[in-house]
Every structure is written in structure tokens, then in C-alpha cells.
Tab-separated table of C-alpha atoms and ligand atoms in Angstrom:
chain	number	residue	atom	x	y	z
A	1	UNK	CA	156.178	104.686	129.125
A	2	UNK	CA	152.217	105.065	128.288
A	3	UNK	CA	151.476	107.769	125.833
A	4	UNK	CA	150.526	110.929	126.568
A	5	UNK	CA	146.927	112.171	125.280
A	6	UNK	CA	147.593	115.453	123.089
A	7	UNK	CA	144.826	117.770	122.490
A	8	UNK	CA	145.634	120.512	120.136
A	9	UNK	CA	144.378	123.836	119.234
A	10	UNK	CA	144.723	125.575	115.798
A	11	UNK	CA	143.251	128.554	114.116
A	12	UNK	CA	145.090	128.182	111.003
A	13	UNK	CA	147.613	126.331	108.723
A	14	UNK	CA	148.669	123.726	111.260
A	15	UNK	CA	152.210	123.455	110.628
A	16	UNK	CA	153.153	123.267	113.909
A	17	UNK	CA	150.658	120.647	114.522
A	18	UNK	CA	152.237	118.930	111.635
A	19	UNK	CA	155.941	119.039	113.507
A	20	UNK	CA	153.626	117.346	116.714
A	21	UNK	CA	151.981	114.874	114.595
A	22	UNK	CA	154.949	113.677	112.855
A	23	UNK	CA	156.781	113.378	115.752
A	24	UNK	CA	154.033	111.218	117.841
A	25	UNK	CA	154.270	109.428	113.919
A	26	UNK	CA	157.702	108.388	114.358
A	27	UNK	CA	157.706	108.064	118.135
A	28	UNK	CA	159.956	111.077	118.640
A	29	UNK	CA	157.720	111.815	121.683
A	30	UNK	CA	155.698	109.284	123.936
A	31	UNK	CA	152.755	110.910	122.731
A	32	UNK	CA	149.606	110.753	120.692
A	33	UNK	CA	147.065	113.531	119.206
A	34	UNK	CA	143.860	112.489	120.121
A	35	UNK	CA	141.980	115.778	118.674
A	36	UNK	CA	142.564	118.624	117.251
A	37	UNK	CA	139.765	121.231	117.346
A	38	UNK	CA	139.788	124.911	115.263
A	39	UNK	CA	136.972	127.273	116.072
A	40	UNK	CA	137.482	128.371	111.924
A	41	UNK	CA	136.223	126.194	109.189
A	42	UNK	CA	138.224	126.857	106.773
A	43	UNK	CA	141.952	126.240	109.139
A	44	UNK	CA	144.235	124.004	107.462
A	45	UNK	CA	145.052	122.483	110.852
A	46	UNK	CA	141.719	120.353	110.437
A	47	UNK	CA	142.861	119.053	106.888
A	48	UNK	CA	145.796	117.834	108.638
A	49	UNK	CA	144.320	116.348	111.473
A	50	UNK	CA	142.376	114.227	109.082
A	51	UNK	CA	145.231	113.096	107.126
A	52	UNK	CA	146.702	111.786	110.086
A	53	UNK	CA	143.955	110.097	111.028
A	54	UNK	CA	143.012	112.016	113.994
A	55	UNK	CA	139.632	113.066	114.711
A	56	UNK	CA	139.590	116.845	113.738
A	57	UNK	CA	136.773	119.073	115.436
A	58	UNK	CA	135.229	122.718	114.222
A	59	UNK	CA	134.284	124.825	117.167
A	60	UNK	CA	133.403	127.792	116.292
A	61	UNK	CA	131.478	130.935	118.159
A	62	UNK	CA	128.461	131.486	117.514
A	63	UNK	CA	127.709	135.366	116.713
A	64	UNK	CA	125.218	135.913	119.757
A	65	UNK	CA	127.312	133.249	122.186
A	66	UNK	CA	129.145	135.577	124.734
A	67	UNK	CA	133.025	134.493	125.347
A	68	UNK	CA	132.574	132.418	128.764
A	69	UNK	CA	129.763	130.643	127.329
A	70	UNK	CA	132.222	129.496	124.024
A	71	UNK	CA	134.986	128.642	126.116
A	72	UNK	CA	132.719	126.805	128.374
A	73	UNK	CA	131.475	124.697	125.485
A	74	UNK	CA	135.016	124.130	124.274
A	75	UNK	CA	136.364	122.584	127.802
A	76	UNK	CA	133.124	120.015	127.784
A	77	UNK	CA	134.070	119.022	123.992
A	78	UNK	CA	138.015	118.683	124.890
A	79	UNK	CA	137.062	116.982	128.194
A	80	UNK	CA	135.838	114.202	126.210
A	81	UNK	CA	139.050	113.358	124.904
A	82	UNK	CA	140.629	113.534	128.696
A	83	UNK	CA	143.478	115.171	127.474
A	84	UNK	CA	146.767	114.905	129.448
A	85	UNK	CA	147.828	117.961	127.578
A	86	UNK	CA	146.270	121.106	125.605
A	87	UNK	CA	148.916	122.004	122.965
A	88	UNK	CA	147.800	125.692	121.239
A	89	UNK	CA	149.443	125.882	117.732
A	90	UNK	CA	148.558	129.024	116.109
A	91	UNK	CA	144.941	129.350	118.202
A	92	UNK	CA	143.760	132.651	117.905
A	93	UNK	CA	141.395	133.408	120.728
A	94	UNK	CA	142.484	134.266	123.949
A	95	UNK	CA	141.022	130.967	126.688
A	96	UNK	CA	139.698	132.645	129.305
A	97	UNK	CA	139.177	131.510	132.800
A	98	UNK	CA	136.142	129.309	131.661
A	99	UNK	CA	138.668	127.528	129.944
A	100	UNK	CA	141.450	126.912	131.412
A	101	UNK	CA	140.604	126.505	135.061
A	102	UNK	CA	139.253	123.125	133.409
A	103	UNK	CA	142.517	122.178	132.693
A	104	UNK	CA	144.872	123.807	135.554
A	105	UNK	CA	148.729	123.839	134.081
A	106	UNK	CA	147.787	121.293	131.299
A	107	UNK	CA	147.936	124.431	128.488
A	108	UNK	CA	151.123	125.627	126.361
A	109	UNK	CA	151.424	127.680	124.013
A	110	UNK	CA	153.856	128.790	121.284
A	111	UNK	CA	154.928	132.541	120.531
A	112	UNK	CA	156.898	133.444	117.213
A	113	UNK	CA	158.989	135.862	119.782
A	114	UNK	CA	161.123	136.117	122.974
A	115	UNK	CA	159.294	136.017	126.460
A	116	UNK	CA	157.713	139.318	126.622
A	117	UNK	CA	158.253	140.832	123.495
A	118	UNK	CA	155.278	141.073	120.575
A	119	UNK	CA	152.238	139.955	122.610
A	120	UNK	CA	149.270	139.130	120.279
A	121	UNK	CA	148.906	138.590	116.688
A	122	UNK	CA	151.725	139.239	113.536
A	123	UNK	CA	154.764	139.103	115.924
A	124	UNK	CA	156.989	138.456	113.431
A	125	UNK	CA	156.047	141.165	111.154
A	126	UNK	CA	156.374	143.450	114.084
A	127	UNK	CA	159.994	142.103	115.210
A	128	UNK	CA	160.712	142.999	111.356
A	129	UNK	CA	159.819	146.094	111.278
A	130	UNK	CA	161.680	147.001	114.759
A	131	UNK	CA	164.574	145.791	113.070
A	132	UNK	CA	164.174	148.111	110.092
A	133	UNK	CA	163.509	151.016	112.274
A	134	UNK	CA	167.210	149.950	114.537
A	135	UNK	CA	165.262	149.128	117.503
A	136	UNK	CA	166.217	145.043	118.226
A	137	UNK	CA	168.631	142.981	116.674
A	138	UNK	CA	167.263	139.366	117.605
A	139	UNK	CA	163.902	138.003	117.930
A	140	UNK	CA	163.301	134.637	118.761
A	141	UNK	CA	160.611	131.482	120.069
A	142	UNK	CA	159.350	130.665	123.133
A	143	UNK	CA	157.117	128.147	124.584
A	144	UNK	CA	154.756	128.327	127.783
A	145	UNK	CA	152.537	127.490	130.198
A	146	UNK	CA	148.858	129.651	130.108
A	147	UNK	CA	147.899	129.572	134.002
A	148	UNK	CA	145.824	132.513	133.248
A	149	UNK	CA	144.536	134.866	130.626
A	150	UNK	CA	147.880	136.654	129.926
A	151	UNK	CA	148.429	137.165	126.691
A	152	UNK	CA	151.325	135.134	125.283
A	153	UNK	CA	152.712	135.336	128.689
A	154	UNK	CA	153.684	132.400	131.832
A	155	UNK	CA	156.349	130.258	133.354
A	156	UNK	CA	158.892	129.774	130.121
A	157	UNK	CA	159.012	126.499	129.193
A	158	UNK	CA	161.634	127.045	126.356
A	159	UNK	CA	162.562	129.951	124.291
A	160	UNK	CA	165.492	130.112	121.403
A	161	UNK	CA	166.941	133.281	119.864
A	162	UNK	CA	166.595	133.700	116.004
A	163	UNK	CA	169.073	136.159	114.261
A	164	UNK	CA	167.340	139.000	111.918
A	165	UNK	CA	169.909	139.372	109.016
A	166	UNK	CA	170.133	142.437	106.877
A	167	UNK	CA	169.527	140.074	103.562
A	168	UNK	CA	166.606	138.838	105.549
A	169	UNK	CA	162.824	139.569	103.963
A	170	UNK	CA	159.465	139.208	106.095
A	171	UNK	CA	159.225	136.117	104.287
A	172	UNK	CA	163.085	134.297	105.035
A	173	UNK	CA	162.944	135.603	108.304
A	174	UNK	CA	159.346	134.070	108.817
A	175	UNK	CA	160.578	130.620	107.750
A	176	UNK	CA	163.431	130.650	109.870
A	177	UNK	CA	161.439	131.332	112.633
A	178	UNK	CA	159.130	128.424	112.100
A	179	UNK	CA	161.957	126.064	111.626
A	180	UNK	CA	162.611	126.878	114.932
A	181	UNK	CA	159.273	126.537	116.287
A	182	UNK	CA	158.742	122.614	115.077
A	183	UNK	CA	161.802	121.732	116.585
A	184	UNK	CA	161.493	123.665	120.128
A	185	UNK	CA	157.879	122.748	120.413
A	186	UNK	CA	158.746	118.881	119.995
A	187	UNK	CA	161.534	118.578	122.036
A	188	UNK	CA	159.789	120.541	124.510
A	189	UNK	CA	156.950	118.333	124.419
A	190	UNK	CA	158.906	115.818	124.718
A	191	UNK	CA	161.016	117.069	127.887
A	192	UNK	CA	157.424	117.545	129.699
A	193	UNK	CA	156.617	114.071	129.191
A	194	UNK	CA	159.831	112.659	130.064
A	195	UNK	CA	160.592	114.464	133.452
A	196	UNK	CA	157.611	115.275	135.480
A	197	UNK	CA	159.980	117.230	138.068
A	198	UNK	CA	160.845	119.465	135.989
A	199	UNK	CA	157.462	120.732	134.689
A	200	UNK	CA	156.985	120.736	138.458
A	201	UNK	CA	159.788	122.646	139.791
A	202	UNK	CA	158.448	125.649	137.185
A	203	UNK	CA	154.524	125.622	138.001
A	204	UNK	CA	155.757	125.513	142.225
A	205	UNK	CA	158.535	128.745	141.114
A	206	UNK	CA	155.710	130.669	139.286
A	207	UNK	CA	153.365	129.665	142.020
A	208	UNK	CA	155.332	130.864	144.665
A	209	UNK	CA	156.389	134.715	142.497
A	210	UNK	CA	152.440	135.093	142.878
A	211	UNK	CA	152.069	134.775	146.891
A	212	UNK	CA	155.570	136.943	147.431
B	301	LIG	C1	153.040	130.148	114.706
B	301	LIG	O1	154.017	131.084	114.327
B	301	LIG	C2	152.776	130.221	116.179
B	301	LIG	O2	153.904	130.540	116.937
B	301	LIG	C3	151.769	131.344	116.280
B	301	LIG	O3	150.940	131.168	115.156
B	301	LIG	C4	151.681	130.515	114.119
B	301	LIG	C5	150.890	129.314	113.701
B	301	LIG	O4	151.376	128.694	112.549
B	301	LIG	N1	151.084	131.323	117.559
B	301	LIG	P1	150.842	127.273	112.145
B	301	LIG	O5	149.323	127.314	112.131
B	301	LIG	O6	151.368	126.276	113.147
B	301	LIG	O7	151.388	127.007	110.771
């Protein structure tokens, strides 16, 4: 099997990426990163990136550059790498249409919660506190397709619950979480490379919800 051409996305630390890149490393998945891009500096993702190897891109906005005009600039830059797949670990700007109509179903994204629960940034710190105040019990990880602008929201790829404990701090329950995250994310990855039907069968089912 060829290997797939990874593009991925980070705002931050990059430990996710790390999971991807050590698992393209040890040929866990078919895959390779061929980029990773940050629109911040300073995002450990980049230091990463290099260590690997792997060409590591800053992107950011420029104060006066409107939104569609960013994520404009960001498609041409990824297009160079023809990417089979955009892989967002910890990217912290919502892709608009500019975006991601570049790259139709080619986008996933990871979300430190269950499908439909904590949308947007500090999810975890918000599960945590609904668990202080008695209002969930669980939280979990899930991994999806972006079709659109939704915000950490499409056609569930994967998702695993993670138990809150009442021993648990912000921090234990935050590393448990990510544990979760490097594993689902790879073997996710690697189920979309291995069976094209399946990856199929979900983009025709959310395809069809739309028109019904
Ligand atoms: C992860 O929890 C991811 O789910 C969320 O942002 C965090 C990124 O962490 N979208 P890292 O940069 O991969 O360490």
C-alpha cells in the first residue's frame, strides 16, 4: 500500500501530532507527514515537526487580512503539499468555507469531548467543572470529519468515553484524556487509510441526513 500524504494543523504543543508522527515513524499507519503548518510562532507543534524532519510551516494572520482571505492563503500553501489528508491537532481557528471546500471530506479533527458536548476551546476544563457541579458523569474523545464550518461538529469518525473519578484533578483527568486521544486518533487514521468503504459509507450517510 502507497503512503498516504498527511498534512497537519496545530496551534499549540503538538502532542497529538507527536502520537501521528511516531506512528508514520514506526509504520503503525501507511502514512507520512508531509507538513505541518501553525498560524502561531511560538506552537510547539513546529519544534516537533522539525525534529522529525518534516518541513514545519508558520502561517499566521495578518492583523488587517480579513478571515476568507487567510484561509484562502492557507489552502494555496497546503495545496502544495497535495495532501491526501488534513489532520487538525489542536488548530485553533475555525476553516471556513475558503478552506475547506479546497479540500472536500479530506479534514478531521479531534475534540477532547463526546460528539456534541463542549464545542470550542477548554473542553476539558468545562467537562470538569460539570462534574463538580453533578451535571455529567463521563466525558470522553471523538474524532471527525469538518464538511463545513460547524464547530467541533460532523459525521463521527470515532469517539471513546473517559471516566471522571472523584480523586480526579483538572490535571489527571486532562492526561487521561490525551492518552486517549493519541491512541484513537492513530488507529483512526489508520482505519481511513485501510478501508476506503468505510470512510465512504459515512460521508454518503451524512450526505444523504442533509437532502432528507
Ligand atoms: C487536544 O486536546 C485536542 O483534542 C484539542 O486541542 C488539544 C491539542 O493538544 N483540539 P496538542 O497540541 O495535540 O498537545
Amino acid at each position: 500500500m502507497s503512503h498516504a500524504r498527511l498534512v497537519v494543523l496545530v496551534s499549540g504543543n503538538g502532542t497529538n501530532l507527536q502520537a501521528i508522527l511516531d506512528a508514520c515513524q514506526s509504520g503503525q499507519i501507511a502514512a507520512d507527514v508531509v507538513a505541518v503548518f501553525s498560524n502561531r510562532q511560538e506552537a510547539y507543534g513546529l519544534v516537533r515537526a522539525k525534529m522529525a524532519g518534516v518541513p514545519a510551516i508558520v502561517c499566521p494572520k495578518k492583523h488587517d487580512q480579513d478571515r476568507t482571505s487567510y484561509d484562502v492563503q492557507l489552502a494555496e500553501k497546503v495545496m502544495e503539499y497535495t495532501p491526501d489528508w488534513i489532520i487538525l491537532a489542536g488548530w485553533m481557528r475555525i476553516l471556513s468555507n475558503a478552506f475547506l471546500t479546497k479540500f472536500p471530506w479530506k479534514v478531521i479533527n479531534i475534540h477532547p469531548a463526546l460528539p456534541g458536548a463542549f464545542p470550542g476551546t477548554h473542553a476539558i476544563e468545562r467537562a470538569y467543572e460539570s462534574y463538580q457541579q453533578g451535571k455529567i458523569e463521563h466525558t470522553g474523545v471523538m474524532i471527525h470529519l469538518v464538511p463545513d464550518e460547524g464547530v467541533d461538529n460532523g459525521p463521527v469518525l470515532a469517539q471513546e468515553m473517559v471516566e471522571i473519578n472523584k480523586e480526579d484533578t483538572l490535571e489527571s483527568l486532562e492526561e487521561r484524556i490525551h492518552r486517549v486521544e493519541y491512541r484513537l486518533y492513530v488507529e483512526t487514521i489508520g482505519k481511513i487509510l485501510s478501508d476506503v468503504s468505510w470512510i465512504e459509507r459515512i460521508r454518503n450517510a451524512y450526505s444523504t441526513s442533509l437532502h432528507t
